[in-house]
Coordinates of C-alpha atoms in Angstrom, one line a residue:
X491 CA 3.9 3.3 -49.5
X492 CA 4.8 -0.2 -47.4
X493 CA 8.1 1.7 -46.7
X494 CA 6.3 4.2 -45.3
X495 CA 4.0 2.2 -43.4
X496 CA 6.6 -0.1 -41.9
X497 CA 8.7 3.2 -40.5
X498 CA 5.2 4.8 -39.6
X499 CA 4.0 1.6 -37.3
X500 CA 8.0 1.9 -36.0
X501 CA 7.5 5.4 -34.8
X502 CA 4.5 4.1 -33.1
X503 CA 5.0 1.3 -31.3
X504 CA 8.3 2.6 -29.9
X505 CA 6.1 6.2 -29.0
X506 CA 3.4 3.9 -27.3
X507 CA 6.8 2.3 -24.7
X508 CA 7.7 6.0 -24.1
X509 CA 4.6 7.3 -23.4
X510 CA 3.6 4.5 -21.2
X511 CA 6.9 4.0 -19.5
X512 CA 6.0 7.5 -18.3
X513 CA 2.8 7.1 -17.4
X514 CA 3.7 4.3 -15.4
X515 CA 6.0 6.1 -13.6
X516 CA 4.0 8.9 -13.2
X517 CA 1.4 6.7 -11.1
X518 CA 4.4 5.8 -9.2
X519 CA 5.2 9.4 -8.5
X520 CA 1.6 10.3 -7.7
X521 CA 1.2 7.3 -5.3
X522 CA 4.1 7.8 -3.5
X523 CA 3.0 11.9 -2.6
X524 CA -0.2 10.5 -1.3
X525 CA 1.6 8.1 0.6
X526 CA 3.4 11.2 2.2
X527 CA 0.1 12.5 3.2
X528 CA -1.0 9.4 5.2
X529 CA -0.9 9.7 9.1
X530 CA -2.8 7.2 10.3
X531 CA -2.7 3.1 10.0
X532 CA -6.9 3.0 9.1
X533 CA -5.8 3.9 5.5
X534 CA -3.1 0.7 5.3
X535 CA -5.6 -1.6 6.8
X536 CA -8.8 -0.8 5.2
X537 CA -9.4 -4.1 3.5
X538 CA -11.0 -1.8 0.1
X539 CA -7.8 -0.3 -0.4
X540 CA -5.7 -3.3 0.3
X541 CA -7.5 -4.8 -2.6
X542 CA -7.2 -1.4 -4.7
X543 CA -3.3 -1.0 -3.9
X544 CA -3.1 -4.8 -4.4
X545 CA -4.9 -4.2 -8.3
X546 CA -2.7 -1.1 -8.8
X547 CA 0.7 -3.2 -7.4
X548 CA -0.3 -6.2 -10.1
X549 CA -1.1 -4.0 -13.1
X550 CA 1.4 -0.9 -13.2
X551 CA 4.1 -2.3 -15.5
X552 CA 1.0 -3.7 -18.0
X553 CA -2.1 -1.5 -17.6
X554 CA -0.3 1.7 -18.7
X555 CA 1.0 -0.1 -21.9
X556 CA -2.3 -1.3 -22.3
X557 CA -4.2 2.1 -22.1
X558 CA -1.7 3.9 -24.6
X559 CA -1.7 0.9 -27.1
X560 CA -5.7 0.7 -27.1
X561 CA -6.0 4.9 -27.5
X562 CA -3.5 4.8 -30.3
X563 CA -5.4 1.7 -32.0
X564 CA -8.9 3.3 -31.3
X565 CA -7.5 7.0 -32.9
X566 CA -5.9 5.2 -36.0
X567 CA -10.0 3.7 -36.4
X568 CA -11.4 7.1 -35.6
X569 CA -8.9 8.6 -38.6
X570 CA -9.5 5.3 -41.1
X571 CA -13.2 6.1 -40.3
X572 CA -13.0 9.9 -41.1
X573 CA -11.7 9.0 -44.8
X574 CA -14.2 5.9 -45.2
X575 CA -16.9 8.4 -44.6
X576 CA -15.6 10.7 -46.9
X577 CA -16.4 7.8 -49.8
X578 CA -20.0 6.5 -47.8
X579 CA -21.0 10.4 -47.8
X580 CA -20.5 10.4 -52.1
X581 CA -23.2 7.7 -52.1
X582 CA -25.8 8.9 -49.1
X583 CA -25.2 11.6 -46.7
X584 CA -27.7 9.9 -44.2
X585 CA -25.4 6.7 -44.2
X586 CA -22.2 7.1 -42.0
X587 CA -24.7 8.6 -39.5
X588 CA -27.0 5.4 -39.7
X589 CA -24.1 3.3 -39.4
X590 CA -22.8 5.8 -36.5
X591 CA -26.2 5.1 -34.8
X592 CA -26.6 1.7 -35.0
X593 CA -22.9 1.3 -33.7
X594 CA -23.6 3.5 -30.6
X595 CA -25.9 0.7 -28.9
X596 CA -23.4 -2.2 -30.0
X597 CA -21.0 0.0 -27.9
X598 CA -23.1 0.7 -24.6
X599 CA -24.1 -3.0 -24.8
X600 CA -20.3 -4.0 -24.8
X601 CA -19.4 -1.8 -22.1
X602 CA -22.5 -3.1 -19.9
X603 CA -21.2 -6.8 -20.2
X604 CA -17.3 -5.5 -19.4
X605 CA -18.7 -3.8 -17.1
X606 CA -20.0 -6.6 -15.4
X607 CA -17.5 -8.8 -16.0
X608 CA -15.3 -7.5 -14.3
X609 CA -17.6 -6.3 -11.7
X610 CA -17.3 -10.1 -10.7
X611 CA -13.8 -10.6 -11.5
X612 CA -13.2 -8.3 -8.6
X613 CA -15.3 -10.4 -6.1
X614 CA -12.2 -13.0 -7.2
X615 CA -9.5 -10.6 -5.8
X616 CA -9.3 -12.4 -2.4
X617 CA -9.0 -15.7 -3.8
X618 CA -6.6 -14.8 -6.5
X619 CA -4.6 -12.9 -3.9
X620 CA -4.6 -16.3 -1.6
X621 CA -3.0 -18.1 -4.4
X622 CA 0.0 -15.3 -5.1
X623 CA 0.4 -15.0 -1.8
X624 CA 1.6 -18.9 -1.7
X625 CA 3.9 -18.4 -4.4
X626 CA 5.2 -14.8 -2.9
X627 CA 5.6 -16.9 0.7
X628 CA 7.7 -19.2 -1.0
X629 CA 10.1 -16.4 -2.3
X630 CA 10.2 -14.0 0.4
X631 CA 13.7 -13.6 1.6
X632 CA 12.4 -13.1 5.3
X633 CA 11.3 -16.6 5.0
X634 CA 13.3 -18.9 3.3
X635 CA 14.7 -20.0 6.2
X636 CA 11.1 -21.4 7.6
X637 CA 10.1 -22.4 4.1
X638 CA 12.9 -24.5 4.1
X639 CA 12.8 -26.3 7.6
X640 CA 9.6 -26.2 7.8
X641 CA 8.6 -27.2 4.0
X642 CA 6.0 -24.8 3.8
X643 CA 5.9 -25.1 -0.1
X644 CA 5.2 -29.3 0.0
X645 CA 3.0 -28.9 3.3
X646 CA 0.6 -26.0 2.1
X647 CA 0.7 -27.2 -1.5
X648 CA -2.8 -29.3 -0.7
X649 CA -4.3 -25.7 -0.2
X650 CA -2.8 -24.0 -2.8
X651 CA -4.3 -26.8 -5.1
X652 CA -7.9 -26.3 -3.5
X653 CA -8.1 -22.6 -3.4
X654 CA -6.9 -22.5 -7.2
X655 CA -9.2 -25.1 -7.7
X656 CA -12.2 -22.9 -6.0
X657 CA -10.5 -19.9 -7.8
X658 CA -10.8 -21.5 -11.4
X659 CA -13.9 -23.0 -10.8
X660 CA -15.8 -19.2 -9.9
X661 CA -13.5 -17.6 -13.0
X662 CA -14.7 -20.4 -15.6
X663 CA -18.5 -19.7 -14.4
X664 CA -18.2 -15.6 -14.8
X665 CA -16.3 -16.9 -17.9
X666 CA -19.2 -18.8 -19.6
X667 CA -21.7 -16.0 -18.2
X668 CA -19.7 -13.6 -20.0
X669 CA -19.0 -15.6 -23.1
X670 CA -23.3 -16.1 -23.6
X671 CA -23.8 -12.3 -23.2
X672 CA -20.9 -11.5 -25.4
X673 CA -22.9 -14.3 -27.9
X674 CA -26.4 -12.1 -27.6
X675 CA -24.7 -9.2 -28.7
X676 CA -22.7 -10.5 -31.2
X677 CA -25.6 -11.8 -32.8
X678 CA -27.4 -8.2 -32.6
X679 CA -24.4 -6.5 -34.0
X680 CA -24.5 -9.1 -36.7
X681 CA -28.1 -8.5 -37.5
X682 CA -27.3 -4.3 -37.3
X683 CA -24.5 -5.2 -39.8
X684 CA -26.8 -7.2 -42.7
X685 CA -29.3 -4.9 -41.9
X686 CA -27.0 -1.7 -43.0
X687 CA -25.7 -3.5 -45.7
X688 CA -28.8 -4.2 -47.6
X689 CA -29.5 -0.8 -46.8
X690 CA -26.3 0.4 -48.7
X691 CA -27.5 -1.7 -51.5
X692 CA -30.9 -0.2 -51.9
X693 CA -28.8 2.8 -51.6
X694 CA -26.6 1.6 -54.5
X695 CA -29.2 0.5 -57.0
X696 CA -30.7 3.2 -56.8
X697 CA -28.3 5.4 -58.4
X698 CA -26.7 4.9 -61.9
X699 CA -22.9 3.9 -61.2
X700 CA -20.7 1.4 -62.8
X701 CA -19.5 -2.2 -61.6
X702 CA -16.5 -0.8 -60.6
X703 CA -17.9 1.8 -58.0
X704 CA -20.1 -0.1 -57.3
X705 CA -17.3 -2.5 -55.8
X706 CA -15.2 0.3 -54.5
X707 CA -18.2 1.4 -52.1
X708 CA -18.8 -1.9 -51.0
X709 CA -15.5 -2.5 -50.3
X710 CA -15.9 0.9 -48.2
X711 CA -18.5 0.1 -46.1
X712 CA -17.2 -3.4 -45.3
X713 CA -13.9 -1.4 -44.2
X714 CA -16.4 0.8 -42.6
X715 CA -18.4 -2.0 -40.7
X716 CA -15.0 -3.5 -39.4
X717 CA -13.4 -0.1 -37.6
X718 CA -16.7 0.7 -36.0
X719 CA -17.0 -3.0 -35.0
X720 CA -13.2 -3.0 -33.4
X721 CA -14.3 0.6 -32.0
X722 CA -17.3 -1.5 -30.1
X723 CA -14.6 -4.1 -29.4
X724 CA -11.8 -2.6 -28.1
X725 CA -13.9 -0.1 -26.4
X726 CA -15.2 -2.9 -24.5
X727 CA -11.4 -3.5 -23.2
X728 CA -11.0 0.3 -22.8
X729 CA -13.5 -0.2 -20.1
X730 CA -12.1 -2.7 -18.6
X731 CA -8.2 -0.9 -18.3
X732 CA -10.3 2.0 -17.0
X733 CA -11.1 -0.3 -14.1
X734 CA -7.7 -0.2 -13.2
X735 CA -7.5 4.1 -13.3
X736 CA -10.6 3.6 -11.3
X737 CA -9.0 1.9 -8.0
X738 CA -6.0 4.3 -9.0
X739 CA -7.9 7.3 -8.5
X740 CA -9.9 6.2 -5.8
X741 CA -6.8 6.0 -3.5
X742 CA -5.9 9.4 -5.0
X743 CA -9.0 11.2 -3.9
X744 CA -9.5 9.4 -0.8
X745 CA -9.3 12.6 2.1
X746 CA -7.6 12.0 4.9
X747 CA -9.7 12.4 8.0
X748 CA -8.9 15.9 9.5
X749 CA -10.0 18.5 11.7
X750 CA -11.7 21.6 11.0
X751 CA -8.9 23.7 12.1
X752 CA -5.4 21.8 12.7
X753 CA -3.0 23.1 15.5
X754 CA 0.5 23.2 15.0
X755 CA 2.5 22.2 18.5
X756 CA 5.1 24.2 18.9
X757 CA 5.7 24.1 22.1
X758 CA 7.9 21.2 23.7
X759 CA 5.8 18.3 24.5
X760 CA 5.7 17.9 28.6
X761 CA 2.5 15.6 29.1
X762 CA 0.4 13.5 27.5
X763 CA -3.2 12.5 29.0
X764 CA -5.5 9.4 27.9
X765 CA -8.7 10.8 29.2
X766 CA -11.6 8.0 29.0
X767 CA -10.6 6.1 25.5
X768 CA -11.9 3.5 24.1
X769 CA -10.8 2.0 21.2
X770 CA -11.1 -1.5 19.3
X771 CA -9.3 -2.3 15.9
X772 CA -12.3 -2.7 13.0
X773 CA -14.8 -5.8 13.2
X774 CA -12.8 -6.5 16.5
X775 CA -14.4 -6.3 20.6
X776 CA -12.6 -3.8 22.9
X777 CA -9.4 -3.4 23.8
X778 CA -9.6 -0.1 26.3
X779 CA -12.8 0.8 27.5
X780 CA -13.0 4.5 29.4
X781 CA -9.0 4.2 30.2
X782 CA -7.0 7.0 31.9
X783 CA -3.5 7.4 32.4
X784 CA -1.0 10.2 32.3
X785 CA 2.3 10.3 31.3
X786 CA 5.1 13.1 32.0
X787 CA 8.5 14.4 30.7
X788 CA 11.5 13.8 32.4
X789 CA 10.2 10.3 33.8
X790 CA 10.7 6.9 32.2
X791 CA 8.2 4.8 32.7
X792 CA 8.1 1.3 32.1
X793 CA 5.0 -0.9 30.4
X794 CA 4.5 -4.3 31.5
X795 CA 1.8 -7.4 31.2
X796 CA 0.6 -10.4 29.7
X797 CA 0.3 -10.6 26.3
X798 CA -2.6 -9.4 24.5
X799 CA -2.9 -6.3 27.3
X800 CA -3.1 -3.5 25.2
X801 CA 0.8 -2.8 25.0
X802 CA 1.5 -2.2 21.9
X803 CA -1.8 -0.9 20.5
X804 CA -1.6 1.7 23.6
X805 CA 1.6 3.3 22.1
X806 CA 0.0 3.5 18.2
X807 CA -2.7 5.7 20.2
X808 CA -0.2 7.4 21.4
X809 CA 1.8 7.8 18.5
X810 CA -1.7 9.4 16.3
X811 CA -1.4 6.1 14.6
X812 CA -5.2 5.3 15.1
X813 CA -8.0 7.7 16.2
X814 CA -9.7 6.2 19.4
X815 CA -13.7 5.4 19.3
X816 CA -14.3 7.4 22.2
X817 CA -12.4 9.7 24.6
X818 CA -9.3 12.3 24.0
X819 CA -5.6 12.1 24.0
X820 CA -4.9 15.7 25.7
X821 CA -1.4 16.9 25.0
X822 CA 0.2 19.4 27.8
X823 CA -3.3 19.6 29.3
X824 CA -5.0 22.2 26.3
X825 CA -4.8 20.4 22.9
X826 CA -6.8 17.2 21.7
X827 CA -4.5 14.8 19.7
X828 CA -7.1 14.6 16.6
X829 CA -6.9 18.4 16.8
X830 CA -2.9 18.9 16.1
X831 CA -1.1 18.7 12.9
X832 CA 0.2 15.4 13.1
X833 CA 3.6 15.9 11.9
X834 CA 3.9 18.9 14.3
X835 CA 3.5 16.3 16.5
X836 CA 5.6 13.5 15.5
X837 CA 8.5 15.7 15.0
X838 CA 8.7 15.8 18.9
X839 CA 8.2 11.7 18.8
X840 CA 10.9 9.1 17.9
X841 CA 10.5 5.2 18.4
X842 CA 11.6 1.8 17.9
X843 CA 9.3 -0.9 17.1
X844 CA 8.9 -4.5 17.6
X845 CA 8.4 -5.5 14.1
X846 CA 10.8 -2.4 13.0
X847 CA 12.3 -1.5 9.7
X848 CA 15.2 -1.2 7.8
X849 CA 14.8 -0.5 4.1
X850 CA 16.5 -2.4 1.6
X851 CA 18.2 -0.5 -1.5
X852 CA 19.1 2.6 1.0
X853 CA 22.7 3.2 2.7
X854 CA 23.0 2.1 6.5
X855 CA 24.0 6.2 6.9
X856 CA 20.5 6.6 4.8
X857 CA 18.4 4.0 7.4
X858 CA 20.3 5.8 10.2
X859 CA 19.1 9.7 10.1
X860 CA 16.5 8.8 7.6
X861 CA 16.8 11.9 5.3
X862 CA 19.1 13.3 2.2
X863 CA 21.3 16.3 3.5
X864 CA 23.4 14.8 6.2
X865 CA 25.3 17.3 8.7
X866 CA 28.6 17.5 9.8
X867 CA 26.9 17.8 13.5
X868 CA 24.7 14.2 12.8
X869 CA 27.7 12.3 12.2
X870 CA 29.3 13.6 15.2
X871 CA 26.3 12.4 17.0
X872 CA 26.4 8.8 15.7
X873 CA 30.4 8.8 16.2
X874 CA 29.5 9.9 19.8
X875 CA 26.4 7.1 19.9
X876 CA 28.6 4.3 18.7
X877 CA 30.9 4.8 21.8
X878 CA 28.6 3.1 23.7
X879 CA 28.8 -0.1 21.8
X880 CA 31.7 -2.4 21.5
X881 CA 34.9 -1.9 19.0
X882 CA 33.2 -4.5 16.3
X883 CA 29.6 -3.2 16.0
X884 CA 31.2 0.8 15.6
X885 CA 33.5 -0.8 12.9
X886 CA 31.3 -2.1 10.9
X887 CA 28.6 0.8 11.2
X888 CA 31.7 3.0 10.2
X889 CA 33.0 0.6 7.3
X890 CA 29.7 0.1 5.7
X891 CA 28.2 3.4 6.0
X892 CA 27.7 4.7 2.8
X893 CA 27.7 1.0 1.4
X894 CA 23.6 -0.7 1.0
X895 CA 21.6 -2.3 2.6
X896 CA 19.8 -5.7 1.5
X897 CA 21.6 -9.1 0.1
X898 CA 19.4 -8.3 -2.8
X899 CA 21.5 -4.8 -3.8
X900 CA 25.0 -6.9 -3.5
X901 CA 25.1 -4.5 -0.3
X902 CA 25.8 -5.7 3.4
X903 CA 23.4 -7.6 5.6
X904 CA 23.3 -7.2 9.4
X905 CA 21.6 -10.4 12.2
X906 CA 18.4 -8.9 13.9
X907 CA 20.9 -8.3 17.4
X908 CA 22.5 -5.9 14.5
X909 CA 19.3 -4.5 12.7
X910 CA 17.9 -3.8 16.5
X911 CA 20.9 -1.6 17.4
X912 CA 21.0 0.3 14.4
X913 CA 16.8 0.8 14.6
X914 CA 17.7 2.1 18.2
X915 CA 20.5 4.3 17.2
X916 CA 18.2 5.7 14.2
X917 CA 15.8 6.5 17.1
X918 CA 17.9 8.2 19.0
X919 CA 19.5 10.3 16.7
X920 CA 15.9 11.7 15.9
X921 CA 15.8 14.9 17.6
X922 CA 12.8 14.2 19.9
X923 CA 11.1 14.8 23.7
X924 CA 9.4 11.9 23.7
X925 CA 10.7 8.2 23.0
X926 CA 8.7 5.1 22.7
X927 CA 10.8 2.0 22.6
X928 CA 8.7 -1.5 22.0
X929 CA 11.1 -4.8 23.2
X930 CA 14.1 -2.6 22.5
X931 CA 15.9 -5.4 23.8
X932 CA 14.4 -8.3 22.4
X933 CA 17.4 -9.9 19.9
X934 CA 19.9 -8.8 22.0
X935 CA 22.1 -11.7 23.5
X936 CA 21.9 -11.8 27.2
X937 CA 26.0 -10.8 27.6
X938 CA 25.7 -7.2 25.7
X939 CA 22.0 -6.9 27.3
X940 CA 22.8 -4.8 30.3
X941 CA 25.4 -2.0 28.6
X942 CA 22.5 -1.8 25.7
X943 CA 19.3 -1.2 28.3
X944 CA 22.1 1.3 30.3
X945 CA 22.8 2.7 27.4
X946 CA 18.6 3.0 26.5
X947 CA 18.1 4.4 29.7
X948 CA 21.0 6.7 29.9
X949 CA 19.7 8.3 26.5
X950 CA 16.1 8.8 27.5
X951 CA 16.9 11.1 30.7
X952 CA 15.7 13.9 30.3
X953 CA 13.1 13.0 28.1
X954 CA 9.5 11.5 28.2
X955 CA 10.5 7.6 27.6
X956 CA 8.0 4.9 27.6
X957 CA 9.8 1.4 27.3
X958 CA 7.6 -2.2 26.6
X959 CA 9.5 -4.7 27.5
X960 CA 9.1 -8.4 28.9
X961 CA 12.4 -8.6 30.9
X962 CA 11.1 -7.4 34.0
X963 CA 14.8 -6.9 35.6
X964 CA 15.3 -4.3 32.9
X965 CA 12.7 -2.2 34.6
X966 CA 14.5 -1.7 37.6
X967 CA 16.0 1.7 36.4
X968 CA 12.8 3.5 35.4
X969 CA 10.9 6.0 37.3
X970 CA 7.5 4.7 37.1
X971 CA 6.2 1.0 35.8
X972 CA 2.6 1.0 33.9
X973 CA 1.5 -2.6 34.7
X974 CA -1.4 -3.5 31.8
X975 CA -3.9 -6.4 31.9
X976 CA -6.7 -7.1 29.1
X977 CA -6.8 -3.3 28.5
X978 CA -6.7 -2.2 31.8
X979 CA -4.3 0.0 34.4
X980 CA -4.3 -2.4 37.4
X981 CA -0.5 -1.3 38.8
X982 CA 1.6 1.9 38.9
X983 CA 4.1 2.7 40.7
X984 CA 8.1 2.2 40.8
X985 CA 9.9 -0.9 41.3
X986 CA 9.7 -0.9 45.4
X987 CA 6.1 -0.2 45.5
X988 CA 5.0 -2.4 43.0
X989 CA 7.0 -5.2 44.6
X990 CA 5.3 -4.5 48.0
X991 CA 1.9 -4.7 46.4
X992 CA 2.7 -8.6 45.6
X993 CA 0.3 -8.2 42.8
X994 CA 0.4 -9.2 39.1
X995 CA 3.7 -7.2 38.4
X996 CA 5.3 -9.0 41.3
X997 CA 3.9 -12.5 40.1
X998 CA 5.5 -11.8 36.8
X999 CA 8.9 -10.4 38.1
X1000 CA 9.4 -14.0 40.0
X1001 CA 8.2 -16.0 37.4
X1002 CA 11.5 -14.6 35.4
X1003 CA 13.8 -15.2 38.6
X1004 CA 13.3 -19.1 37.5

């Protein structure tokens, strides 16, 4: 019987790993296609499911153990119980029901005070968060290098010591709030427990059965007493993991915003219209209020001003990366942004951004045409792209093609002049009509400047191009310069006009001639 029980509780434990090994990555899996619904930045930056994806991030290797190891405990009680009953009902039929009865409140009681426990151990997120976040600072690779010159770790440590101070303090208060409600109902399940016990006695006494029975059903209803009580108890924590499938399922319901009737463009995208927007980011003032401009294919146009002018926020609206708060974005003079099919729509878009991306774990061929099936025809395109860039930069794309990306995969690392060229390749080899391109030039060293902006420039003929940049000599070559100024169109024109005008675009043009 103990061998059996020893290989039994094997089977389990390793069944529990399996099962919750898959469930884990089943949430994965299930996260990762609603990620491929998302359109929009609102759903990233909503600060209740930054929290939730946060809760989700911190408990997916644990939580899912957790949940299959307290349903396999709770169904081996539920099957002890079924045989303990079996003995109680030989003594009373009325008493596993009593006992069932006066467990049920235990139960509701225990849920209520998990409940609310962690009701407030969510308020803590932010301030937990705060103190991770030092710790994941201090092991970023992005940032090692500032960590390091900067001694970010030593410098913030004061802050790291109050907030987990503050943090500990708030826990240990919920804590001892917790720990006198958990006290009231212990003391009622106790009572509930003597109560039924000297109930079972009367019931006992009553009936002519020997010493021996008479310990055997006692010994039964103790048994008894203990798996309902770990039912209460580990329901309790049941509740608690279900907190976790709560935030999970929350982000999997939440519907995206969406028109009544979506339009797919498939037609070729010729203009694009801001017609009185307004738009602010949330708990933030204005930055466009009733702005118009219209943009054309087969132009570049240039977007210039002072920091903080709307820039980049003008090509997420663009883009259909936010809705505005007022006002339409008309495509080819008939169809409302917010009424198109969005990846209709950005399958005629490609860009490069400032803070771009390459992901680590993928090949650079992989980062490149961002896809699995890779054509013949696309690497003839990137042979023919590379030509434009010197013999070292087309060796190494060549070498490491098929080879990873990230220091953290053994694979091959690239400096941000690299990483720029390779996002602005990876843009181009998009098949698009309209390109956006945010400080394309930024990390480039001033001697392979020029060929890379000719080459930028000499890639987006033919096509609606909008280029941000700060370098106001690289704007020489486009058609038409957008000059921006606290959310406002106070310029257009091309680089003669504007120049005439001796207004802010020509104050900022000789500022740069110093």
């Amino acid at each position: 019987m103990l061998f059996l029980t020893h290989v039994f509780s094997g089977i389990s434990s390793s069944l529990q790993t399996i099962i919750a090994e898959q469930f884990s990555i089943n949430i994965i899996t299930q996260l990762a296609n609603k990620l491929t619904k998302v359109k929009n930045l609102n759903f990233f930056e909503n600060k209740d499911h930054t929290i939730k994806l946060n809760a989700i991030h911190n408990g997916l290797y644990i939580r899912p153990l957790n949940y299959v190891s307290n349903l396999f405990f709770n169904l081996q009680r539920i099957i002890g119980l079924v045989s303990l009953f079996g003995i109680l009902f030989s003594i009373s039929i009325y008493l596993p029901f009593i006992m069932i009865f006066a467990t049920v409140p235990c139960i509701f009681i225990s849920n209520h005070i998990a409940k609310k426990h962690s009701a407030s151990i969510d308020k803590l997120q932010d301030k937990k968060e705060s103190i991770q976040n030092y710790l994941y600072s201090g092991l970023d690779n992005q940032k090692n290098k500032d960590n390091l010159l900067f001694n970010f770790m030593l410098n913030f440590h004061h802050k790291f010591i109050e907030n987990k101070e503050l943090y500990i303090n708030h826990f240990v208060k919920i804590a001892q709030k917790n720990l006198m409600l958990t006290i009231y109902a212990d003391i009622l399940i106790t009572t509930l427990s003597i109560a039924l016990f000297f109930l079972m006695v009367f019931i006992i006494l009553s009936k002519l059965i020997g010493v021996g029975a008479i310990a055997g059903y006692i010994q039964a209803f103790s048994s008894t007493q203990q798996q309902l009580q770990d039912l209460s108890f580990y329901g309790k924590w049941f509740f608690a993991i279900n907190k976790y499938f709560e935030n999970y399922f929350c982000i999997l319901d939440y519907k995206m915003p969406k028109p009544e009737t979506q339009i797919k463009l498939e037609e070729k995208i010729h203009s694009i219209t801001f017609e009185n927007i307004s738009f602010s980011y949330p708990n933030s003032k204005l930055i466009f209020e009733n702005f118009n401009l219209s943009l054309h294919s087969d132009k570049i146009y240039a977007l210039v001003g002072k920091n903080a002018s709307g820039k980049t926020t003008l090509i997420k609206l663009l883009l259909g990366f936010y809705i505005p708060n007022s006002g339409q974005i008309i495509i080819n003079n008939k169809y409302s942004l917010q009424d198109l099919e969005l990846n209709s729509y950005h399958q005629q878009m490609s860009a490069i951004f400032q803070d771009f991306s390459l992901y680590a774990g993928y090949s650079i061929d992989d980062n490149l045409f961002m896809q699995n099936n890779i054509t013949k025809e696309q690497l003839k395109q990137k042979r023919e792209i590379l030509k434009s860039f010197d013999e070292n930069f087309q060796n190494c794309l060549n070498d490491y093609s098929n080879t990873l990306f990230g220091a953290q995969y053994n694979g091959v690392d690239f400096s941000l002049g690299q990483k720029q060229r390779i996002a602005t390749i990876r843009a181009f080899l998009k098949p698009n009509h309209c390109v956006v391109l945010d400080e394309p030039s930024s990390a480039i060293d001033p001697i392979m400047e020029k060929e890379f902006l000719d080459f930028i420039f000499k890639k987006s003929q033919s096509k609606m191009a909008l280029i941000i940049t700060h370098r106001m000599n690289s704007v020489k070559q486009a058609d038409e310069i957008i000059v921006l100024d606290q959310g406002k169109l106070i310029e257009q024109g091309n680089f003669e006009t504007l120049m005439k005008k001796q207004g802010l675009f020509y104050e900022l043009f000789l500022k740069q001639q110093y």
